[in-house]
Amino acid sequence: MPNHSDQTAFTSAATRFAVAILAAGKGTRLKSKHPKVLHEIGGRPLLGHVIRAASAVVEPKHIFCIIGHEAGRVRTAIEAYGTQFVEQTEQRGTGHAMMQCRQALAGYDHVIVLSGDVPLIQPETIARVRDFHLAQNAAMTILTAEPRDPFGYGRILRRVRNGHITDEVESIVEQKQLTPEQASIGEVNSGIYAFDVKKLFQRIDLLNTDNPHGEFYLTDIAAILQRDGESVMAVRAKSPEEVLGVNTRIELALLDSYLRDQKTRELMTSGVTIFRPETCVIDSDVTVGTDTVIEPFVQLLGSTSIGSDCRIRSGTVMTNCRLGDNVTVKHGCIMEDAEVGNLAVLGPYSHLRPASQIGEGAHVGNFVETKKTRLGKGSKANHLTYLGDAEIGEGVNIGAGTITCNYDGINKFKTIIDDGVFIGSDTTLVAPVRIGKGAYVGASSCITQDLPDDSLGLTRPPLVIKENWASAKREKLKSKKQKS
Ligand code: UD1
Ligand code: CA
């Protein structure tokens, strides 16, 4: 959640703080053709999570995303957050990434460095690193943690003075360079730092590629600063989960489920009932009102918002939908970019496609598909129907098996059904067509012209009744069978 008090504290301070987010890497270990930082957890790209957290501490115009691998795609996906971009054309390591920021950061006193692949970082922690860094007058402050499994992370070698372990850091040692004794160190580098900008860039060119990956490691700057007598400090994260990085698909899934677990807990705490929450998939941006009940195996995705006192039954999946209060969504509905008014009843097995607007108290039943369609207040389409490009008024009854024929193979046309209309079952409405207020359409009609208000529209061949025809037919068929 944005923490505006932090932002005020920051902007009122005389020091100029920027945030740089390392996001240029390829993410080799994900084995993906997509850039790592665009992989999603909680329905949002990794980099999006990091920017969200940073934006609560500094304004987006002071956030610099360092992009490189598939820079164009990353930029397009992230542009809406309003951050700045710095390009690292060749990815030669985290130190090399920061070298590209020299110009962009020239006007700042301090920079907080975040990693595009450490997505659970919280605004409070970023603010804490900043405040600790300033209070200690440090050249570099490193956020550290002790995760359950430190393997793969750089380890923190703290300075020991008079037999006491201090807050100062001697150096950061990467996994592959650990000596056997160092391998038991549990405190890891989170990849999140604060730097005094001037002191960083005075020495950044001293980094070299003398390591197993042949890369410029930003982590090596700790020992360089320390040797020059500058203070390099460590500050521990409150929870180790917050600084977990995503390097593999397994870590991606772990962090995704961590985030979703947090989300359902947050919703339950705020008054939403969720049965078997571990089976539900609820994206980070979703909101749900109090006393709404969510059954097992429901997915609420994207920017979906649900009002109070609703019931969402098992198997329903909704993306970017807006539901009012007291809405019932029965089993197995698939809904996207749809808006649903108070007291409406949907499902089971309704399919609401984009731009569906279901009015207050309206009913949409099983195997009904809607697209770009407004169904007015109290109207009903309960069975086996397709409503596309339709504007349907209030109190309308759409009979079972009604189809709007909205497409001629090239163009789409509109069907307008005014208030109080009754459409009989198995009707086809060939658009463009308008059914006037209060009109009736007889069952099984094919309506190709507008109907005036209060009229009856009916296309139906005359009914033929032949008495005893069926028994005579059966006799004839039987005698044929005996002969053969
Ligand atoms: C890094 C740290 C390690 C720390 C870990 C925490 C280094 C050398 N090591 O290791 O100490 O414990 O993070 O998660 O920094 N990136 C670029 N340009 C590059 C290379 C990487 O922008 O040329 C970006 C990546 O996109 C990524 C971030 O920097 O977002 C970290 O890079 P990554 O290769 O994942 O570093 P780790 O091996 O995890
Ligand atoms: Ca990483």
XYZ file of C-alpha atoms and ligand atoms in Angstrom:
524
model
C 0.000 0.000 0.000
C 1.324 3.459 -0.847
C 2.646 5.134 2.231
C 2.135 8.811 1.612
C 3.647 9.951 4.863
C 6.955 8.433 3.730
C 6.803 10.322 0.485
C 6.168 13.605 2.279
C 9.014 12.969 4.677
C 11.247 12.328 1.712
C 10.259 15.309 -0.410
C 10.528 17.675 2.507
C 14.081 16.491 3.205
C 16.818 18.521 1.566
C 18.580 15.407 0.287
C 17.720 14.303 -3.193
C 16.931 10.583 -3.354
C 16.460 8.489 -6.490
C 15.588 4.843 -6.924
C 17.321 2.648 -9.514
C 15.786 -0.722 -10.344
C 18.033 -3.350 -11.913
C 15.887 -4.944 -14.614
C 18.111 -5.498 -17.645
C 19.067 -9.134 -17.076
C 17.947 -11.991 -19.277
C 16.933 -14.352 -16.505
C 18.747 -17.336 -18.012
C 17.642 -19.642 -15.200
C 13.962 -19.152 -16.081
C 14.616 -20.696 -19.516
C 12.149 -18.311 -21.108
C 11.832 -16.300 -24.296
C 10.178 -13.536 -22.280
C 12.125 -11.016 -20.215
C 12.415 -12.137 -16.594
C 11.007 -8.985 -15.024
C 7.787 -9.332 -17.062
C 7.015 -12.756 -15.609
C 4.044 -12.354 -13.299
C 3.192 -13.176 -9.722
C -0.145 -12.210 -8.240
C -1.201 -11.239 -11.777
C 1.334 -8.409 -12.038
C 4.847 -8.361 -13.587
C 7.737 -8.743 -11.123
C 8.996 -5.293 -12.071
C 5.490 -3.861 -11.544
C 5.557 -5.006 -7.914
C 8.928 -3.358 -7.339
C 7.832 -0.084 -8.964
C 4.627 -0.074 -6.886
C 6.633 -0.341 -3.677
C 9.176 2.278 -4.788
C 6.444 4.700 -5.917
C 5.141 4.826 -2.375
C 8.494 6.224 -1.263
C 9.611 8.450 -4.159
C 7.687 9.904 -7.081
C 7.871 7.771 -10.265
C 9.841 10.484 -12.076
C 12.722 9.808 -9.643
C 12.631 6.060 -10.357
C 15.046 4.779 -13.017
C 14.446 1.320 -14.439
C 17.583 -0.101 -15.977
C 16.456 -2.156 -18.936
C 18.400 -4.091 -21.564
C 17.318 -7.568 -22.528
C 14.146 -7.073 -24.660
C 14.184 -3.427 -23.563
C 11.396 -2.467 -25.979
C 8.967 -4.997 -24.563
C 9.802 -4.119 -20.978
C 9.389 -0.410 -21.673
C 5.985 -0.904 -23.327
C 4.714 -3.112 -20.510
C 5.921 -0.760 -17.781
C 5.444 2.700 -19.341
C 2.136 3.342 -17.577
C 3.872 3.421 -14.188
C 5.484 6.734 -15.220
C 9.084 5.879 -14.346
C 12.267 6.849 -16.210
C 14.323 4.333 -18.176
C 18.075 3.851 -18.561
C 19.360 1.404 -21.163
C 22.084 -1.141 -20.551
C 22.613 -2.425 -24.073
C 24.976 -5.215 -23.084
C 24.299 -7.051 -19.853
C 27.671 -7.301 -18.198
C 26.586 -7.545 -14.583
C 24.877 -5.601 -11.807
C 27.889 -3.269 -11.431
C 27.866 -2.566 -15.157
C 24.129 -1.823 -14.942
C 24.800 0.889 -12.334
C 27.638 2.331 -14.464
C 24.969 3.206 -17.071
C 23.206 5.408 -14.508
C 26.030 7.869 -13.905
C 24.378 10.635 -15.924
C 20.814 9.949 -14.877
C 21.797 10.103 -11.197
C 24.067 13.148 -11.465
C 21.484 15.420 -9.848
C 20.881 13.198 -6.797
C 22.629 12.823 -3.436
C 21.574 9.240 -2.736
C 20.167 6.319 -4.656
C 18.307 3.279 -3.456
C 19.030 0.294 -5.658
C 16.296 -2.312 -5.970
C 16.204 -5.528 -7.981
C 13.508 -6.100 -10.583
C 13.476 -9.763 -9.525
C 12.941 -9.147 -5.783
C 9.225 -8.347 -5.948
C 7.920 -8.638 -2.379
C 9.840 -5.649 -1.065
C 7.622 -3.306 0.978
C 7.597 0.509 0.990
C 8.238 0.545 4.758
C 11.442 -1.423 4.242
C 12.661 0.867 1.466
C 11.998 3.822 3.754
C 13.800 2.065 6.593
C 16.909 1.490 4.437
C 16.817 5.159 3.423
C 16.447 6.415 7.001
C 19.113 4.088 8.381
C 21.481 5.090 5.560
C 21.009 8.795 6.290
C 21.199 8.383 10.067
C 24.444 6.401 9.784
C 25.865 8.792 7.214
C 26.861 5.699 5.266
C 28.436 5.467 1.827
C 26.578 2.181 1.233
C 23.801 0.474 3.182
C 22.897 -3.114 2.404
C 19.554 -4.666 3.247
C 20.261 -8.187 4.481
C 18.199 -11.180 5.545
C 18.508 -14.728 6.810
C 16.318 -16.873 4.567
C 15.766 -20.533 5.334
C 17.982 -21.519 2.415
C 20.770 -19.008 1.744
C 22.105 -20.955 -1.233
C 22.666 -18.850 -4.337
C 22.736 -15.489 -2.571
C 25.777 -13.320 -1.904
C 26.810 -13.578 1.778
C 27.529 -10.744 4.148
C 30.889 -10.676 5.889
C 30.404 -8.378 8.866
C 33.227 -6.548 10.529
C 34.254 -7.853 13.928
C 35.687 -5.331 16.371
C 37.007 -6.313 19.814
C 35.300 -9.679 19.422
C 31.939 -8.033 18.680
C 30.076 -8.302 15.414
C 29.274 -4.781 14.193
C 26.718 -3.306 11.750
C 29.599 -2.660 9.367
C 30.269 -4.835 6.346
C 33.702 -6.055 5.294
C 32.584 -7.445 1.925
C 29.913 -9.379 0.045
C 30.959 -12.788 -1.263
C 29.002 -14.395 -4.109
C 27.926 -18.040 -3.822
C 30.510 -19.369 -6.271
C 33.389 -17.621 -4.492
C 32.570 -18.731 -0.941
C 35.281 -20.505 1.013
C 34.033 -23.614 2.878
C 33.911 -21.631 6.172
C 32.020 -18.744 4.515
C 29.434 -21.152 3.087
C 27.903 -21.482 6.554
C 27.111 -17.764 6.748
C 23.319 -17.391 6.891
C 23.094 -13.638 6.339
C 22.574 -12.827 2.682
C 22.665 -9.786 0.447
C 19.102 -8.924 -0.631
C 20.342 -7.019 -3.674
C 18.766 -3.888 -2.173
C 21.072 -1.025 -1.238
C 21.331 2.678 -0.587
C 24.370 4.539 -1.916
C 25.872 7.965 -1.579
C 25.797 8.781 -5.304
C 29.090 10.651 -5.396
C 30.982 7.997 -3.460
C 29.549 5.231 -5.632
C 30.512 6.806 -8.946
C 33.934 7.884 -7.700
C 34.804 4.187 -7.413
C 32.491 2.284 -9.739
C 35.159 2.136 -12.463
C 37.360 0.136 -10.074
C 35.048 -2.862 -10.462
C 36.499 -5.671 -12.556
C 35.292 -8.895 -14.141
C 37.681 -11.117 -12.230
C 35.046 -13.641 -11.094
C 33.452 -16.907 -12.249
C 30.832 -15.144 -14.414
C 33.227 -12.586 -15.899
C 30.758 -9.834 -14.906
C 31.033 -6.501 -13.118
C 29.555 -7.294 -9.706
C 27.957 -4.354 -7.905
C 28.527 -6.328 -4.721
C 32.311 -5.820 -5.027
C 31.842 -2.102 -4.378
C 31.262 -2.898 -0.682
C 34.875 -4.006 -0.127
C 36.218 -1.134 -2.260
C 34.362 1.511 -0.222
C 35.271 -0.183 3.015
C 38.976 -0.246 2.133
C 38.795 3.494 1.451
C 37.536 4.021 4.991
C 33.952 4.752 3.919
C 31.205 3.278 6.032
C 29.386 0.290 4.581
C 26.483 -0.750 6.782
C 24.103 -3.693 6.975
C 20.486 -3.404 8.046
C 18.343 -6.498 8.472
C 14.961 -6.947 6.802
C 12.107 -7.640 9.243
C 10.942 -10.695 7.307
C 13.144 -12.852 5.088
C 10.264 -13.464 2.611
C 10.308 -9.833 1.607
C 13.729 -10.111 -0.003
C 13.330 -13.437 -1.763
C 14.490 -13.288 -5.365
C 13.004 -14.984 -8.412
C 15.623 -16.802 -10.454
C 13.780 -20.022 -11.376
C 10.208 -21.033 -12.239
C 10.012 -22.821 -8.905
C 10.813 -19.586 -7.067
C 8.273 -17.794 -9.280
C 5.550 -20.242 -8.175
C 6.625 -20.025 -4.523
C 6.437 -16.236 -4.445
C 3.159 -16.261 -6.347
C 1.551 -18.540 -3.783
C 3.061 -16.521 -0.927
C 1.510 -13.374 -2.389
C -1.879 -15.012 -2.962
C -1.870 -16.428 0.535
C -1.239 -12.912 1.853
C -4.034 -11.568 -0.370
C -6.680 -14.007 0.871
C -5.607 -13.358 4.479
C -5.906 -9.617 3.896
C -9.410 -10.068 2.416
C -10.537 -12.377 5.220
C -9.221 -9.912 7.789
C -11.251 -7.174 6.116
C -14.499 -9.199 6.393
C -14.685 -11.462 3.336
C -15.480 -15.171 3.795
C -13.263 -17.428 1.701
C -13.746 -21.186 1.996
C -10.634 -23.245 1.276
C -8.638 -20.098 0.441
C -5.682 -22.191 -0.702
C -7.713 -23.233 -3.782
C -8.591 -19.660 -4.828
C -6.476 -17.515 -7.128
C -6.916 -13.833 -6.323
C -4.729 -11.198 -7.976
C -3.061 -8.419 -5.993
C -5.266 -5.604 -7.331
C -8.636 -7.277 -6.646
C -11.010 -5.701 -4.108
C -13.931 -7.432 -2.362
C -16.589 -5.945 -0.049
C -17.535 -7.260 3.376
C -19.740 -10.302 3.879
C -19.139 -11.514 0.373
C -18.639 -15.281 0.330
C -16.113 -16.847 -2.013
C -16.356 -20.598 -2.497
C -13.442 -22.951 -3.284
C -11.736 -22.882 -6.704
C -12.682 -19.335 -7.647
C -10.321 -17.097 -9.627
C -10.594 -13.312 -9.324
C -8.124 -11.724 -11.701
C -6.823 -8.368 -12.902
C -8.588 -5.305 -11.575
C -11.789 -7.134 -10.573
C -13.817 -5.427 -7.866
C -16.712 -7.084 -6.048
C -19.198 -5.368 -3.763
C -20.567 -6.507 -0.406
C -22.880 -9.434 0.349
C -22.156 -11.236 -2.919
C -21.758 -14.974 -3.311
C -19.234 -16.305 -5.794
C -19.704 -20.028 -6.259
C -17.081 -22.628 -7.165
C -15.408 -22.715 -10.540
C -16.057 -19.103 -11.475
C -13.248 -17.164 -13.172
C -13.518 -13.402 -13.584
C -11.040 -10.972 -15.098
C -11.334 -7.176 -14.791
C -15.004 -7.326 -13.760
C -17.015 -4.903 -11.647
C -19.770 -6.329 -9.472
C -22.183 -4.357 -7.309
C -23.622 -5.565 -3.987
C -25.719 -8.679 -3.364
C -24.753 -10.283 -6.649
C -24.983 -14.070 -6.910
C -22.603 -15.748 -9.330
C -23.445 -19.446 -9.447
C -21.024 -22.214 -10.405
C -18.696 -22.114 -13.355
C -19.141 -18.615 -14.803
C -16.455 -17.160 -17.078
C -16.510 -13.373 -17.084
C -14.223 -10.747 -18.599
C -14.433 -6.938 -18.597
C -18.047 -7.160 -17.495
C -20.078 -4.918 -15.214
C -22.826 -6.389 -13.047
C -25.410 -4.393 -11.094
C -26.672 -4.985 -7.543
C -28.791 -8.080 -6.909
C -28.117 -9.627 -10.309
C -27.996 -13.428 -10.558
C -25.604 -15.141 -12.960
C -24.974 -18.743 -13.868
C -24.417 -21.551 -13.508
C -22.172 -21.574 -16.588
C -22.754 -18.093 -17.965
C -20.139 -16.581 -20.263
C -19.887 -12.804 -20.013
C -17.460 -11.474 -22.599
C -16.011 -7.948 -22.756
C -18.335 -4.953 -22.495
C -21.224 -6.909 -21.023
C -23.335 -4.761 -18.721
C -25.813 -6.644 -16.606
C -28.374 -4.393 -14.935
C -29.639 -4.365 -11.388
C -31.541 -7.533 -10.501
C -31.105 -8.990 -13.988
C -30.696 -12.748 -14.493
C -28.298 -14.472 -16.864
C -28.629 -18.234 -16.789
C -26.885 -21.372 -17.937
C -25.145 -21.469 -21.307
C -25.903 -17.836 -22.023
C -23.165 -15.853 -23.734
C -23.124 -12.064 -23.816
C -20.753 -9.700 -25.608
C -20.917 -5.886 -25.915
C -24.417 -6.151 -24.564
C -26.443 -4.218 -22.047
C -29.160 -6.157 -20.262
C -31.454 -3.724 -18.457
C -32.741 -3.727 -14.906
C -34.726 -6.831 -14.009
C -34.391 -8.405 -17.469
C -33.855 -12.142 -17.839
C -31.979 -14.355 -20.262
C -32.047 -17.635 -18.456
C -31.182 -20.403 -20.921
C -29.007 -21.253 -23.934
C -28.735 -17.855 -25.589
C -26.296 -15.615 -27.469
C -26.630 -11.874 -27.001
C -23.999 -9.905 -28.955
C -23.974 -6.173 -29.774
C -27.374 -5.844 -28.140
C -29.059 -3.118 -26.146
C -31.809 -4.610 -24.062
C -34.115 -2.490 -21.937
C -35.728 -3.138 -18.553
C -38.103 -5.951 -17.663
C -37.371 -7.890 -20.849
C -37.733 -11.667 -21.053
C -35.411 -13.407 -23.472
C -36.675 -16.933 -24.139
C -34.513 -20.040 -24.176
C -32.373 -20.463 -27.274
C -32.621 -16.855 -28.484
C -29.808 -15.799 -30.819
C -28.858 -12.318 -31.947
C -27.468 -12.742 -35.473
C -25.063 -9.814 -35.207
C -22.543 -10.766 -37.876
C -22.920 -11.132 -41.640
C -19.414 -12.502 -42.101
C -17.920 -9.048 -42.572
C -19.715 -6.485 -40.391
C -21.321 -6.490 -36.958
C -24.794 -5.019 -36.391
C -26.832 -4.001 -33.401
C -29.990 -5.471 -31.928
C -32.167 -3.149 -29.869
C -34.836 -4.597 -27.611
C -36.938 -1.988 -25.813
C -38.416 -2.178 -22.306
C -40.981 -4.852 -21.469
C -40.423 -6.990 -24.584
C -41.109 -10.744 -24.513
C -38.963 -12.814 -26.861
C -40.289 -16.359 -27.294
C -37.958 -19.337 -27.225
C -35.816 -20.311 -30.201
C -35.951 -16.863 -31.796
C -33.330 -15.494 -34.148
C -33.023 -11.716 -34.333
C -31.223 -10.717 -37.529
C -29.441 -7.423 -36.868
C -29.721 -4.553 -37.444
C -33.156 -4.855 -35.887
C -35.260 -3.159 -33.246
C -38.049 -4.693 -31.187
C -40.372 -1.912 -30.006
C -41.435 -1.393 -26.434
C -43.764 -4.045 -25.030
C -43.764 -6.140 -28.229
C -44.090 -9.942 -28.330
C -42.092 -12.267 -30.517
C -43.654 -15.686 -30.978
C -41.535 -18.737 -30.274
C -39.281 -19.968 -33.057
C -39.489 -16.755 -35.112
C -36.802 -15.329 -37.353
C -37.121 -11.550 -37.076
C -35.588 -9.618 -39.966
C -37.444 -6.307 -39.655
C -38.134 -3.811 -36.884
C -41.252 -4.474 -34.818
C -43.404 -1.544 -33.652
C -44.221 -1.030 -29.964
C -46.772 -3.451 -28.511
C -46.939 -5.556 -31.699
C -46.602 -9.289 -32.201
C -43.841 -10.545 -34.489
C -44.242 -14.129 -35.642
C -42.743 -16.143 -38.462
C -44.051 -19.643 -38.364
C -45.106 -22.173 -41.015
C -48.697 -23.385 -40.461
C -49.021 -26.394 -38.165
C -50.199 -29.577 -39.888
C -51.947 -32.267 -37.838
C -52.642 -35.677 -39.377
C -54.633 -37.930 -37.046
C -53.389 -41.545 -36.661
C -50.545 -40.852 -39.059
C -47.828 -42.194 -36.728
C -49.461 -45.560 -35.985
C -50.151 -46.141 -39.692
C -46.521 -45.322 -40.498
C -45.267 -47.753 -37.855
C -47.452 -50.574 -39.235
C -46.118 -49.966 -42.738
C -42.501 -50.045 -41.522
C -43.088 -53.277 -39.553
C -44.610 -55.152 -42.544
C -41.607 -54.102 -44.688
C -39.234 -55.558 -42.079
C -41.075 -58.978 -41.998
C -40.769 -59.372 -45.781
C -37.025 -58.726 -45.913
C 22.450 -10.696 -6.961
C 23.631 -10.324 -6.061
C 23.631 -11.257 -4.850
C 22.328 -11.141 -4.115
C 21.129 -11.407 -5.067
C 19.848 -11.082 -4.357
C 25.346 -9.505 -7.597
C 26.631 -9.807 -8.260
N 24.862 -10.457 -6.810
O 22.669 -12.011 -7.436
O 24.694 -10.898 -3.980
O 22.302 -12.059 -3.043
O 21.234 -10.576 -6.229
O 18.716 -11.381 -5.131
O 24.834 -8.428 -7.762
N 20.793 -7.198 -13.958
C 20.944 -6.125 -14.812
N 22.008 -6.103 -15.660
C 22.943 -7.089 -15.681
C 22.789 -8.181 -14.789
C 21.711 -8.202 -13.941
O 20.137 -5.208 -14.827
O 23.888 -6.986 -16.477
C 19.618 -7.223 -13.076
C 18.772 -8.463 -13.248
O 17.770 -8.239 -14.231
C 18.184 -8.667 -11.873
C 19.200 -8.053 -10.938
O 20.051 -7.262 -11.735
O 16.941 -7.995 -11.733
C 20.019 -9.113 -10.206
O 20.709 -9.913 -11.163
P 20.854 -11.468 -10.998
O 21.657 -11.975 -12.141
O 19.540 -12.091 -10.754
O 21.750 -11.540 -9.681
P 21.816 -12.704 -8.602
O 22.630 -13.811 -9.146
O 20.479 -13.027 -8.119
Ca 18.414 -12.562 -8.805
